[in-house]
PDB file of C-alpha atoms and ligand atoms in Angstrom:
ATOM      1  CA  MET A   1      62.786  15.956  23.707  1.00 72.00           C
ATOM      2  CA  SER A   2      64.714  12.928  23.261  1.00 94.00           C
ATOM      3  CA  ARG A   3      64.016   9.699  25.597  1.00 98.00           C
ATOM      4  CA  VAL A   4      66.809   7.032  26.511  1.00 98.00           C
ATOM      5  CA  ALA A   5      65.230   3.728  27.517  1.00 99.00           C
ATOM      6  CA  LEU A   6      67.068   0.907  29.504  1.00 99.00           C
ATOM      7  CA  ILE A   7      65.182  -2.145  29.558  1.00 99.00           C
ATOM      8  CA  THR A   8      66.321  -5.301  31.998  1.00 99.00           C
ATOM      9  CA  GLY A   9      66.273  -8.820  30.233  1.00 98.00           C
ATOM     10  CA  ALA A  10      65.206  -7.498  27.393  1.00 98.00           C
ATOM     11  CA  ALA A  11      68.026 -10.288  25.168  1.00 98.00           C
ATOM     12  CA  GLN A  12      64.235 -12.409  24.489  1.00 96.00           C
ATOM     13  CA  GLY A  13      60.855 -12.844  25.153  1.00 95.00           C
ATOM     14  CA  ILE A  14      58.942  -9.385  26.218  1.00 97.00           C
ATOM     15  CA  GLY A  15      62.137  -7.328  27.151  1.00 98.00           C
ATOM     16  CA  ALA A  16      62.787  -7.734  22.915  1.00 98.00           C
ATOM     17  CA  ALA A  17      59.637  -7.483  21.620  1.00 98.00           C
ATOM     18  CA  THR A  18      59.558  -3.424  23.603  1.00 98.00           C
ATOM     19  CA  ALA A  19      63.347  -2.627  22.554  1.00 98.00           C
ATOM     20  CA  LYS A  20      61.827  -3.342  19.149  1.00 98.00           C
ATOM     21  CA  ARG A  21      58.989  -1.239  20.157  1.00 98.00           C
ATOM     22  CA  LEU A  22      60.590   2.118  21.778  1.00 98.00           C
ATOM     23  CA  ALA A  23      63.168   1.664  19.433  1.00 98.00           C
ATOM     24  CA  ALA A  24      60.409   2.120  16.437  1.00 98.00           C
ATOM     25  CA  ASP A  25      58.665   5.013  18.418  1.00 98.00           C
ATOM     26  CA  GLY A  26      62.341   6.917  18.413  1.00 98.00           C
ATOM     27  CA  VAL A  27      63.859   5.901  21.557  1.00 98.00           C
ATOM     28  CA  ALA A  28      67.679   5.384  22.613  1.00 98.00           C
ATOM     29  CA  VAL A  29      67.110   1.796  24.074  1.00 98.00           C
ATOM     30  CA  ALA A  30      69.844  -0.082  26.426  1.00 98.00           C
ATOM     31  CA  VAL A  31      69.703  -3.860  25.710  1.00 98.00           C
ATOM     32  CA  ALA A  32      70.173  -5.068  29.507  1.00 98.00           C
ATOM     33  CA  ASP A  33      70.918  -8.087  29.913  1.00 98.00           C
ATOM     34  CA  VAL A  34      72.975 -11.017  31.691  1.00 98.00           C
ATOM     35  CA  ASP A  35      72.747 -12.782  27.905  1.00 98.00           C
ATOM     36  CA  THR A  36      75.509 -10.560  26.340  1.00 97.00           C
ATOM     37  CA  GLU A  37      75.900 -12.123  23.296  1.00 98.00           C
ATOM     38  CA  GLN A  38      71.755 -11.995  22.542  1.00 98.00           C
ATOM     39  CA  ALA A  39      71.717  -8.595  23.746  1.00 98.00           C
ATOM     40  CA  GLU A  40      74.873  -7.624  20.655  1.00 98.00           C
ATOM     41  CA  ALA A  41      72.771  -9.361  18.304  1.00 98.00           C
ATOM     42  CA  LEU A  42      69.102  -7.552  18.943  1.00 98.00           C
ATOM     43  CA  THR A  43      70.598  -3.927  19.637  1.00 98.00           C
ATOM     44  CA  ALA A  44      72.016  -5.053  15.759  1.00 98.00           C
ATOM     45  CA  THR A  45      68.924  -5.034  14.859  1.00 98.00           C
ATOM     46  CA  LEU A  46      67.452  -2.219  16.514  1.00 98.00           C
ATOM     47  CA  PRO A  47      67.179   1.320  14.316  1.00 97.00           C
ATOM     48  CA  GLY A  48      68.639   4.342  16.117  1.00 94.00           C
ATOM     49  CA  PRO A  49      70.482   5.039  18.992  1.00 98.00           C
ATOM     50  CA  ALA A  50      71.381   0.855  20.544  1.00 98.00           C
ATOM     51  CA  LEU A  51      73.307  -0.600  22.772  1.00 98.00           C
ATOM     52  CA  ALA A  52      73.485  -3.719  24.665  1.00 98.00           C
ATOM     53  CA  VAL A  53      74.883  -3.283  28.222  1.00 98.00           C
ATOM     54  CA  HIS A  54      75.866  -6.943  30.432  1.00 98.00           C
ATOM     55  CA  VAL A  55      73.320  -5.681  33.667  1.00 98.00           C
ATOM     56  CA  ASP A  56      72.955  -9.082  36.222  1.00 99.00           C
ATOM     57  CA  VAL A  57      69.903  -7.217  38.230  1.00 99.00           C
ATOM     58  CA  THR A  58      71.375  -9.172  41.036  1.00 98.00           C
ATOM     59  CA  ASP A  59      74.539  -8.014  40.634  1.00 98.00           C
ATOM     60  CA  ARG A  60      73.882  -3.906  41.993  1.00 98.00           C
ATOM     61  CA  THR A  61      78.099  -3.439  40.637  1.00 98.00           C
ATOM     62  CA  THR A  62      76.484  -4.510  37.000  1.00 98.00           C
ATOM     63  CA  ILE A  63      73.613  -2.461  37.445  1.00 99.00           C
ATOM     64  CA  GLU A  64      75.627   0.784  38.186  1.00 98.00           C
ATOM     65  CA  ALA A  65      78.068   0.098  35.546  1.00 98.00           C
ATOM     66  CA  GLY A  66      75.548  -0.586  33.094  1.00 98.00           C
ATOM     67  CA  VAL A  67      73.346   2.829  33.604  1.00 98.00           C
ATOM     68  CA  GLN A  68      76.929   4.388  33.484  1.00 98.00           C
ATOM     69  CA  GLU A  69      77.815   3.359  30.595  1.00 98.00           C
ATOM     70  CA  THR A  70      73.761   3.612  29.377  1.00 98.00           C
ATOM     71  CA  GLU A  71      74.103   7.646  30.288  1.00 98.00           C
ATOM     72  CA  ARG A  72      78.346   8.294  28.801  1.00 98.00           C
ATOM     73  CA  THR A  73      76.618   6.197  24.926  1.00 98.00           C
ATOM     74  CA  LEU A  74      73.074   7.417  24.908  1.00 98.00           C
ATOM     75  CA  GLY A  75      72.178  10.159  27.117  1.00 98.00           C
ATOM     76  CA  PRO A  76      70.330  10.719  30.339  1.00 98.00           C
ATOM     77  CA  ILE A  77      67.770   7.207  30.853  1.00 98.00           C
ATOM     78  CA  THR A  78      64.154   8.481  30.910  1.00 98.00           C
ATOM     79  CA  ASP A  79      62.687   5.706  30.417  1.00 99.00           C
ATOM     80  CA  LEU A  80      63.094   2.342  32.815  1.00 99.00           C
ATOM     81  CA  VAL A  81      61.460  -1.382  32.578  1.00 99.00           C
ATOM     82  CA  ASN A  82      62.275  -3.136  34.937  1.00 99.00           C
ATOM     83  CA  ASN A  83      61.471  -7.109  32.299  1.00 98.00           C
ATOM     84  CA  ALA A  84      64.211  -9.719  34.146  1.00 98.00           C
ATOM     85  CA  GLY A  85      62.233 -12.395  35.723  1.00 97.00           C
ATOM     86  CA  ILE A  86      62.957 -16.281  36.537  1.00 96.00           C
ATOM     87  CA  GLN A  87      60.328 -19.281  37.439  1.00 92.00           C
ATOM     88  CA  ARG A  88      61.415 -21.414  39.310  1.00 93.00           C
ATOM     89  CA  ILE A  89      58.705 -24.566  39.614  1.00 92.00           C
ATOM     90  CA  GLY A  90      58.629 -26.825  42.713  1.00 94.00           C
ATOM     91  CA  ALA A  91      56.896 -28.280  45.663  1.00 96.00           C
ATOM     92  CA  SER A  92      56.545 -25.511  48.513  1.00 97.00           C
ATOM     93  CA  GLU A  93      57.159 -27.591  51.917  1.00 97.00           C
ATOM     94  CA  SER A  94      60.489 -28.878  49.780  1.00 96.00           C
ATOM     95  CA  LEU A  95      61.944 -26.331  48.131  1.00 96.00           C
ATOM     96  CA  ASP A  96      65.482 -25.508  48.671  1.00 96.00           C
ATOM     97  CA  PRO A  97      65.856 -21.789  50.304  1.00 97.00           C
ATOM     98  CA  ALA A  98      68.607 -21.415  47.599  1.00 97.00           C
ATOM     99  CA  ARG A  99      66.029 -21.357  45.040  1.00 97.00           C
ATOM    100  CA  TRP A 100      63.495 -19.012  47.019  1.00 98.00           C
ATOM    101  CA  ALA A 101      66.811 -16.832  47.057  1.00 98.00           C
ATOM    102  CA  GLU A 102      66.886 -16.944  43.358  1.00 98.00           C
ATOM    103  CA  VAL A 103      63.581 -15.822  42.551  1.00 98.00           C
ATOM    104  CA  VAL A 104      63.637 -12.908  45.016  1.00 98.00           C
ATOM    105  CA  ALA A 105      66.745 -12.049  44.072  1.00 98.00           C
ATOM    106  CA  VAL A 106      66.261 -11.154  40.710  1.00 98.00           C
ATOM    107  CA  ASN A 107      62.337 -10.673  40.359  1.00 98.00           C
ATOM    108  CA  LEU A 108      61.924  -8.185  43.761  1.00 98.00           C
ATOM    109  CA  THR A 109      65.191  -6.740  45.477  1.00 99.00           C
ATOM    110  CA  GLY A 110      66.457  -6.527  41.318  1.00 99.00           C
ATOM    111  CA  VAL A 111      63.819  -4.614  40.576  1.00 99.00           C
ATOM    112  CA  PHE A 112      64.486  -2.389  43.847  1.00 98.00           C
ATOM    113  CA  GLU A 113      67.777  -1.970  42.749  1.00 98.00           C
ATOM    114  CA  CYS A 114      67.662  -1.331  39.660  1.00 99.00           C
ATOM    115  CA  CYS A 115      64.922   1.715  40.575  1.00 99.00           C
ATOM    116  CA  GLN A 116      66.466   2.971  43.336  1.00 98.00           C
ATOM    117  CA  VAL A 117      69.966   2.978  41.079  1.00 98.00           C
ATOM    118  CA  VAL A 118      68.229   4.830  37.691  1.00 99.00           C
ATOM    119  CA  GLY A 119      64.835   6.372  39.698  1.00 98.00           C
ATOM    120  CA  SER A 120      67.911   8.373  41.842  1.00 98.00           C
ATOM    121  CA  ARG A 121      69.361   9.779  38.586  1.00 98.00           C
ATOM    122  CA  MET A 122      65.352  10.729  36.799  1.00 98.00           C
ATOM    123  CA  LEU A 123      64.532  12.257  40.403  1.00 98.00           C
ATOM    124  CA  ALA A 124      67.196  14.642  40.425  1.00 98.00           C
ATOM    125  CA  ALA A 125      66.592  15.330  36.918  1.00 98.00           C
ATOM    126  CA  GLY A 126      62.516  15.528  38.175  1.00 98.00           C
ATOM    127  CA  ARG A 127      61.374  13.333  34.703  1.00 98.00           C
ATOM    128  CA  GLY A 128      61.433   9.847  34.136  1.00 98.00           C
ATOM    129  CA  ALA A 129      58.922   6.973  33.778  1.00 99.00           C
ATOM    130  CA  ILE A 130      59.209   3.030  34.811  1.00 99.00           C
ATOM    131  CA  VAL A 131      57.728  -0.006  34.537  1.00 99.00           C
ATOM    132  CA  ASN A 132      57.503  -3.168  35.912  1.00 99.00           C
ATOM    133  CA  LEU A 133      56.634  -6.280  34.663  1.00 98.00           C
ATOM    134  CA  ALA A 134      54.107  -7.853  37.319  1.00 98.00           C
ATOM    135  CA  SER A 135      52.411 -10.969  36.436  1.00 98.00           C
ATOM    136  CA  SER A 136      48.178 -12.888  36.573  1.00 97.00           C
ATOM    137  CA  ASN A 137      50.281 -14.632  38.900  1.00 97.00           C
ATOM    138  CA  SER A 138      50.746 -11.584  41.554  1.00 98.00           C
ATOM    139  CA  GLU A 139      46.781 -12.168  40.914  1.00 98.00           C
ATOM    140  CA  ARG A 140      46.669 -15.680  41.528  1.00 96.00           C
ATOM    141  CA  GLY A 141      48.090 -18.594  42.918  1.00 96.00           C
ATOM    142  CA  MET A 142      49.366 -21.441  41.676  1.00 93.00           C
ATOM    143  CA  PRO A 143      50.784 -25.016  42.705  1.00 95.00           C
ATOM    144  CA  GLY A 144      54.793 -25.153  42.448  1.00 95.00           C
ATOM    145  CA  ARG A 145      55.482 -21.257  41.886  1.00 96.00           C
ATOM    146  CA  THR A 146      55.175 -19.837  45.264  1.00 97.00           C
ATOM    147  CA  PRO A 147      58.622 -18.094  45.308  1.00 98.00           C
ATOM    148  CA  TYR A 148      57.292 -16.932  41.442  1.00 97.00           C
ATOM    149  CA  CYS A 149      53.501 -15.353  42.741  1.00 98.00           C
ATOM    150  CA  ALA A 150      54.855 -13.969  45.816  1.00 98.00           C
ATOM    151  CA  THR A 151      57.811 -11.984  44.267  1.00 98.00           C
ATOM    152  CA  LYS A 152      55.240 -11.007  41.392  1.00 98.00           C
ATOM    153  CA  THR A 153      52.604  -9.663  44.101  1.00 98.00           C
ATOM    154  CA  GLY A 154      55.451  -8.533  45.803  1.00 99.00           C
ATOM    155  CA  VAL A 155      56.129  -6.151  42.626  1.00 99.00           C
ATOM    156  CA  VAL A 156      53.085  -4.359  42.258  1.00 98.00           C
ATOM    157  CA  GLY A 157      52.948  -3.501  46.094  1.00 98.00           C
ATOM    158  CA  LEU A 158      56.921  -1.729  45.046  1.00 98.00           C
ATOM    159  CA  THR A 159      55.418  -0.348  42.560  1.00 99.00           C
ATOM    160  CA  ARG A 160      52.365   1.683  44.249  1.00 98.00           C
ATOM    161  CA  ALA A 161      54.590   2.605  46.822  1.00 98.00           C
ATOM    162  CA  LEU A 162      57.428   4.261  44.790  1.00 98.00           C
ATOM    163  CA  ALA A 163      54.122   6.100  43.200  1.00 99.00           C
ATOM    164  CA  THR A 164      53.347   8.015  45.636  1.00 98.00           C
ATOM    165  CA  GLU A 165      56.765   8.731  47.491  1.00 98.00           C
ATOM    166  CA  TRP A 166      58.063   9.941  43.539  1.00 98.00           C
ATOM    167  CA  ALA A 167      54.990  11.351  42.158  1.00 98.00           C
ATOM    168  CA  ALA A 168      55.204  14.647  43.111  1.00 98.00           C
ATOM    169  CA  ARG A 169      58.683  14.937  41.810  1.00 98.00           C
ATOM    170  CA  GLY A 170      58.360  14.299  38.134  1.00 98.00           C
ATOM    171  CA  VAL A 171      58.820   9.910  38.643  1.00 99.00           C
ATOM    172  CA  ARG A 172      55.822   7.961  37.186  1.00 99.00           C
ATOM    173  CA  VAL A 173      56.030   4.223  38.058  1.00 99.00           C
ATOM    174  CA  ASN A 174      53.467   1.627  37.102  1.00 99.00           C
ATOM    175  CA  ALA A 175      53.011  -2.274  35.993  1.00 99.00           C
ATOM    176  CA  VAL A 176      51.839  -4.304  33.557  1.00 98.00           C
ATOM    177  CA  GLU A 177      50.518  -7.784  34.165  1.00 98.00           C
ATOM    178  CA  PRO A 178      50.918  -9.795  30.918  1.00 98.00           C
ATOM    179  CA  GLY A 179      48.533 -13.402  31.206  1.00 97.00           C
ATOM    180  CA  TYR A 180      49.938 -16.001  28.555  1.00 96.00           C
ATOM    181  CA  ILE A 181      52.088 -14.697  26.520  1.00 96.00           C
ATOM    182  CA  GLY A 182      54.092 -16.699  23.653  1.00 92.00           C
ATOM    183  CA  THR A 183      57.393 -16.267  25.206  1.00 88.00           C
ATOM    184  CA  PRO A 184      60.085 -19.317  25.122  1.00 81.00           C
ATOM    185  CA  MET A 185      58.637 -19.509  29.320  1.00 77.00           C
ATOM    186  CA  VAL A 186      55.292 -20.623  28.697  1.00 84.00           C
ATOM    187  CA  ALA A 187      56.585 -22.462  25.081  1.00 85.00           C
ATOM    188  CA  ASN A 188      58.599 -24.123  27.743  1.00 85.00           C
ATOM    189  CA  ALA A 189      55.729 -25.013  30.634  1.00 84.00           C
ATOM    190  CA  ILE A 190      53.127 -26.450  27.727  1.00 88.00           C
ATOM    191  CA  GLN A 191      56.105 -28.613  26.188  1.00 88.00           C
ATOM    192  CA  MET A 192      57.207 -30.007  29.384  1.00 89.00           C
ATOM    193  CA  GLY A 193      53.765 -31.143  30.473  1.00 87.00           C
ATOM    194  CA  LEU A 194      53.215 -27.973  33.009  1.00 86.00           C
ATOM    195  CA  ILE A 195      50.643 -25.703  31.512  1.00 87.00           C
ATOM    196  CA  ASP A 196      47.553 -27.949  29.282  1.00 89.00           C
ATOM    197  CA  GLU A 197      47.325 -25.850  26.488  1.00 88.00           C
ATOM    198  CA  ASP A 198      44.225 -26.854  25.500  1.00 86.00           C
ATOM    199  CA  GLY A 199      42.954 -26.019  29.052  1.00 89.00           C
ATOM    200  CA  LEU A 200      44.591 -23.411  29.050  1.00 90.00           C
ATOM    201  CA  LEU A 201      42.948 -21.640  26.539  1.00 91.00           C
ATOM    202  CA  ASP A 202      39.477 -22.571  28.162  1.00 92.00           C
ATOM    203  CA  ARG A 203      40.331 -20.063  30.866  1.00 93.00           C
ATOM    204  CA  ILE A 204      41.207 -17.250  28.471  1.00 95.00           C
ATOM    205  CA  PRO A 205      38.217 -15.152  27.196  1.00 94.00           C
ATOM    206  CA  ALA A 206      40.544 -14.166  23.697  1.00 95.00           C
ATOM    207  CA  ARG A 207      41.386 -17.817  23.290  1.00 93.00           C
ATOM    208  CA  ARG A 208      44.549 -17.246  22.673  1.00 94.00           C
ATOM    209  CA  VAL A 209      47.558 -16.383  24.148  1.00 95.00           C
ATOM    210  CA  GLY A 210      48.999 -13.200  23.542  1.00 97.00           C
ATOM    211  CA  ALA A 211      51.624 -11.433  21.576  1.00 97.00           C
ATOM    212  CA  PRO A 212      54.777 -10.516  23.204  1.00 98.00           C
ATOM    213  CA  ALA A 213      54.497  -7.314  21.037  1.00 98.00           C
ATOM    214  CA  GLU A 214      51.005  -6.504  22.605  1.00 98.00           C
ATOM    215  CA  ILE A 215      53.186  -5.801  26.262  1.00 98.00           C
ATOM    216  CA  ALA A 216      55.175  -3.896  24.492  1.00 98.00           C
ATOM    217  CA  ALA A 217      52.512  -2.079  23.606  1.00 99.00           C
ATOM    218  CA  ALA A 218      51.130  -1.593  26.955  1.00 99.00           C
ATOM    219  CA  ILE A 219      54.520  -1.164  28.813  1.00 99.00           C
ATOM    220  CA  ALA A 220      55.213   1.961  25.555  1.00 99.00           C
ATOM    221  CA  PHE A 221      51.520   3.416  26.306  1.00 98.00           C
ATOM    222  CA  LEU A 222      52.373   3.552  30.218  1.00 99.00           C
ATOM    223  CA  LEU A 223      56.231   4.918  29.510  1.00 98.00           C
ATOM    224  CA  SER A 224      54.378   7.543  26.879  1.00 98.00           C
ATOM    225  CA  ARG A 225      53.112  11.056  27.773  1.00 97.00           C
ATOM    226  CA  ASP A 226      50.348   9.859  26.936  1.00 98.00           C
ATOM    227  CA  ALA A 227      50.052   7.866  30.356  1.00 98.00           C
ATOM    228  CA  SER A 228      51.299  11.642  32.144  1.00 98.00           C
ATOM    229  CA  TYR A 229      48.607  10.943  34.618  1.00 98.00           C
ATOM    230  CA  VAL A 230      49.028   7.341  35.125  1.00 98.00           C
ATOM    231  CA  THR A 231      50.846   5.991  38.261  1.00 99.00           C
ATOM    232  CA  GLY A 232      51.068   3.974  41.064  1.00 98.00           C
ATOM    233  CA  THR A 233      48.395   1.106  38.794  1.00 98.00           C
ATOM    234  CA  THR A 234      49.021  -2.284  37.177  1.00 98.00           C
ATOM    235  CA  LEU A 235      47.961  -3.210  33.760  1.00 98.00           C
ATOM    236  CA  ALA A 236      46.839  -6.253  33.202  1.00 98.00           C
ATOM    237  CA  VAL A 237      46.810  -7.806  29.574  1.00 98.00           C
ATOM    238  CA  ASP A 238      45.830 -10.637  29.524  1.00 98.00           C
ATOM    239  CA  GLY A 239      43.138 -11.813  27.298  1.00 97.00           C
ATOM    240  CA  GLY A 240      40.665 -11.452  29.867  1.00 97.00           C
ATOM    241  CA  PHE A 241      41.926 -14.036  31.540  1.00 96.00           C
ATOM    242  CA  LEU A 242      42.145 -11.895  35.316  1.00 97.00           C
ATOM    243  CA  ALA A 243      38.387 -11.265  34.665  1.00 97.00           C
ATOM    244  CA  TYR A 244      37.116 -14.609  34.042  1.00 94.00           C
ATOM    245  CA  GLY A 245      35.563 -15.867  36.936  1.00 87.00           C
ATOM    246  CA  ALA A 246      33.503 -18.929  35.549  1.00 81.00           C
ATOM    247  CA  PRO A 247      33.800 -22.785  36.237  1.00 78.00           C
ATOM    248  CA  ALA A 248      35.436 -24.061  33.453  1.00 74.00           C
ATOM    249  CA  PRO A 249      33.097 -23.893  30.269  1.00 74.00           C
ATOM    250  CA  THR A 250      30.377 -26.098  28.742  1.00 76.00           C
ATOM    251  CA  SER A 251      29.565 -26.487  25.265  1.00 79.00           C
ATOM    252  CA  ALA A 252      26.079 -25.184  26.486  1.00 80.00           C
ATOM    253  CA  ASP A 253      25.401 -21.659  25.730  1.00 80.00           C
ATOM    254  CA  GLN A 254      26.329 -19.526  28.730  1.00 77.00           C
ATOM    255  CA  THR A 255      24.744 -15.944  27.246  1.00 77.00           C
ATOM    256  CA  ARG A 256      21.072 -17.642  26.285  1.00 80.00           C
ATOM    257  CA  THR A 257      18.478 -16.125  28.408  1.00 75.00           C
ATOM    258  CA  LEU A 258      17.114 -18.327  31.564  1.00 72.00           C
ATOM    259  CA  ASP A 259      13.706 -16.257  31.293  1.00 71.00           C
ATOM    260  CA  PRO A 260      10.943 -19.259  30.770  1.00 68.00           C
TER     261      PRO A 260
HETATM  262  P1  NAI B 301      62.323 -14.639  29.645  1.00 80.86           P
HETATM  263  O1  NAI B 301      62.709 -15.864  30.145  1.00 80.86           O
HETATM  264  O2  NAI B 301      61.639 -15.043  27.423  1.00 80.86           O
HETATM  265  O3  NAI B 301      63.053 -13.471  28.909  1.00 80.86           O
HETATM  266  C1  NAI B 301      63.929 -12.930  30.171  1.00 80.86           C
HETATM  267  C2  NAI B 301      65.115 -12.627  30.237  1.00 80.86           C
HETATM  268  O4  NAI B 301      65.677 -11.799  31.557  1.00 80.86           O
HETATM  269  C3  NAI B 301      66.301 -13.413  29.278  1.00 80.86           C
HETATM  270  O5  NAI B 301      67.003 -12.494  28.280  1.00 80.86           O
HETATM  271  C4  NAI B 301      66.813 -13.490  30.567  1.00 80.86           C
HETATM  272  O6  NAI B 301      68.804 -13.585  29.878  1.00 80.86           O
HETATM  273  C5  NAI B 301      66.915 -12.088  31.426  1.00 80.86           C
HETATM  274  N1  NAI B 301      67.797 -12.305  33.146  1.00 80.86           N
HETATM  275  C6  NAI B 301      67.321 -13.574  33.743  1.00 80.86           C
HETATM  276  N2  NAI B 301      67.641 -13.166  34.715  1.00 80.86           N
HETATM  277  C7  NAI B 301      68.545 -11.553  34.685  1.00 80.86           C
HETATM  278  C8  NAI B 301      69.415 -11.348  35.681  1.00 80.86           C
HETATM  279  N3  NAI B 301      69.385 -11.806  36.767  1.00 80.86           N
HETATM  280  N4  NAI B 301      69.611 -10.473  34.971  1.00 80.86           N
HETATM  281  C9  NAI B 301      68.694  -9.440  33.712  1.00 80.86           C
HETATM  282  N5  NAI B 301      68.564 -10.070  33.007  1.00 80.86           N
HETATM  283  C10 NAI B 301      68.309 -11.319  33.557  1.00 80.86           C
HETATM  284  O7  NAI B 301      61.321 -14.444  29.603  1.00 80.86           O
HETATM  285  P2  NAI B 301      59.317 -13.200  29.223  1.00 80.86           P
HETATM  286  O8  NAI B 301      58.621 -14.450  29.359  1.00 80.86           O
HETATM  287  O9  NAI B 301      59.762 -12.699  28.311  1.00 80.86           O
HETATM  288  O10 NAI B 301      59.000 -12.455  30.448  1.00 80.86           O
HETATM  289  C11 NAI B 301      60.167 -11.503  30.862  1.00 80.86           C
HETATM  290  C12 NAI B 301      58.443 -10.376  32.026  1.00 80.86           C
HETATM  291  O11 NAI B 301      57.384 -10.682  32.191  1.00 80.86           O
HETATM  292  C13 NAI B 301      59.372 -11.358  33.297  1.00 80.86           C
HETATM  293  O12 NAI B 301      59.467 -10.453  34.301  1.00 80.86           O
HETATM  294  C14 NAI B 301      57.987 -12.874  33.873  1.00 80.86           C
HETATM  295  O13 NAI B 301      58.226 -12.823  34.629  1.00 80.86           O
HETATM  296  C15 NAI B 301      57.159 -11.415  33.243  1.00 80.86           C
HETATM  297  N6  NAI B 301      55.732 -12.689  32.284  1.00 80.86           N
HETATM  298  C16 NAI B 301      56.054 -13.382  31.605  1.00 80.86           C
HETATM  299  C17 NAI B 301      54.475 -14.363  30.602  1.00 80.86           C
HETATM  300  C18 NAI B 301      55.023 -15.057  30.305  1.00 80.86           C
HETATM  301  O14 NAI B 301      53.615 -15.390  29.587  1.00 80.86           O
HETATM  302  N7  NAI B 301      55.775 -14.804  29.507  1.00 80.86           N
HETATM  303  C19 NAI B 301      53.612 -14.197  31.639  1.00 80.86           C
HETATM  304  C20 NAI B 301      53.142 -12.777  32.999  1.00 80.86           C
HETATM  305  C21 NAI B 301      54.877 -12.533  32.792  1.00 80.86           C
END
């Protein structure tokens, strides 16, 4: 059966990698972003049917218009990837409430509204799969990132609740938690000195940041029929980052026997 995916925030980074992966898998793709120019440039490179749609996930009118345009051009949406996300950094005690609201609007309310608009159509069709982008910050705190951590934890809760509500009606809802992935978001943080690259790699058992295509592969799996019995789950794709609980590494061989 033919598939049509709408991916928010797909003009660059993980969203763009997901658009490329799904298009290569034979899925028709709507590249939904506020950056229409970059969305159109990406769409022109995709194999198979594809469309750039102007969607601002904080503006329901544009979500509804983008969904209608996608369905008119490509057919009924079977796959939704809620990938658009923003990061605003600042000390919590002095954070401008407008910055808080901005992050909540994109990272949490935007995800819910896209689930609502697209999900209601999927429920009517009796089929569909949704993947929401959470983060390792859904599970771990980080100074200066209170709105980001709070909204990304919220995405995990939203995913679980929706999955339980819609499972019997043919719509699966899952989340992916990327660790540190080589996209502009992480590159900028390293460049600004907000993340120490060596210190970061010490915390990742795989000893490298991930590639956007590795997140796209996890998203593609969760959307596919291979995941037909998977719903309400959150898949960490992080090179072991969340699993690692040891103190900062030393040069000692931690696996040597301690037996006398
Ligand atoms: P990015 O910053 O490279 O790209 C985000 C895209 O979203 C951009 O194309 C931007 O134009 C679009 N966008 C922003 N606001 C929007 C809005 N209101 N409506 C529609 N589109 C909007 O981001 P990246 O790094 O590719 O991250 C994608 C997702 O993965 C985000 O939800 C992010 O929080 C999450 N994530 C990323 C990690 C990383 O290491 N890069 C780690 C953990 C989670």
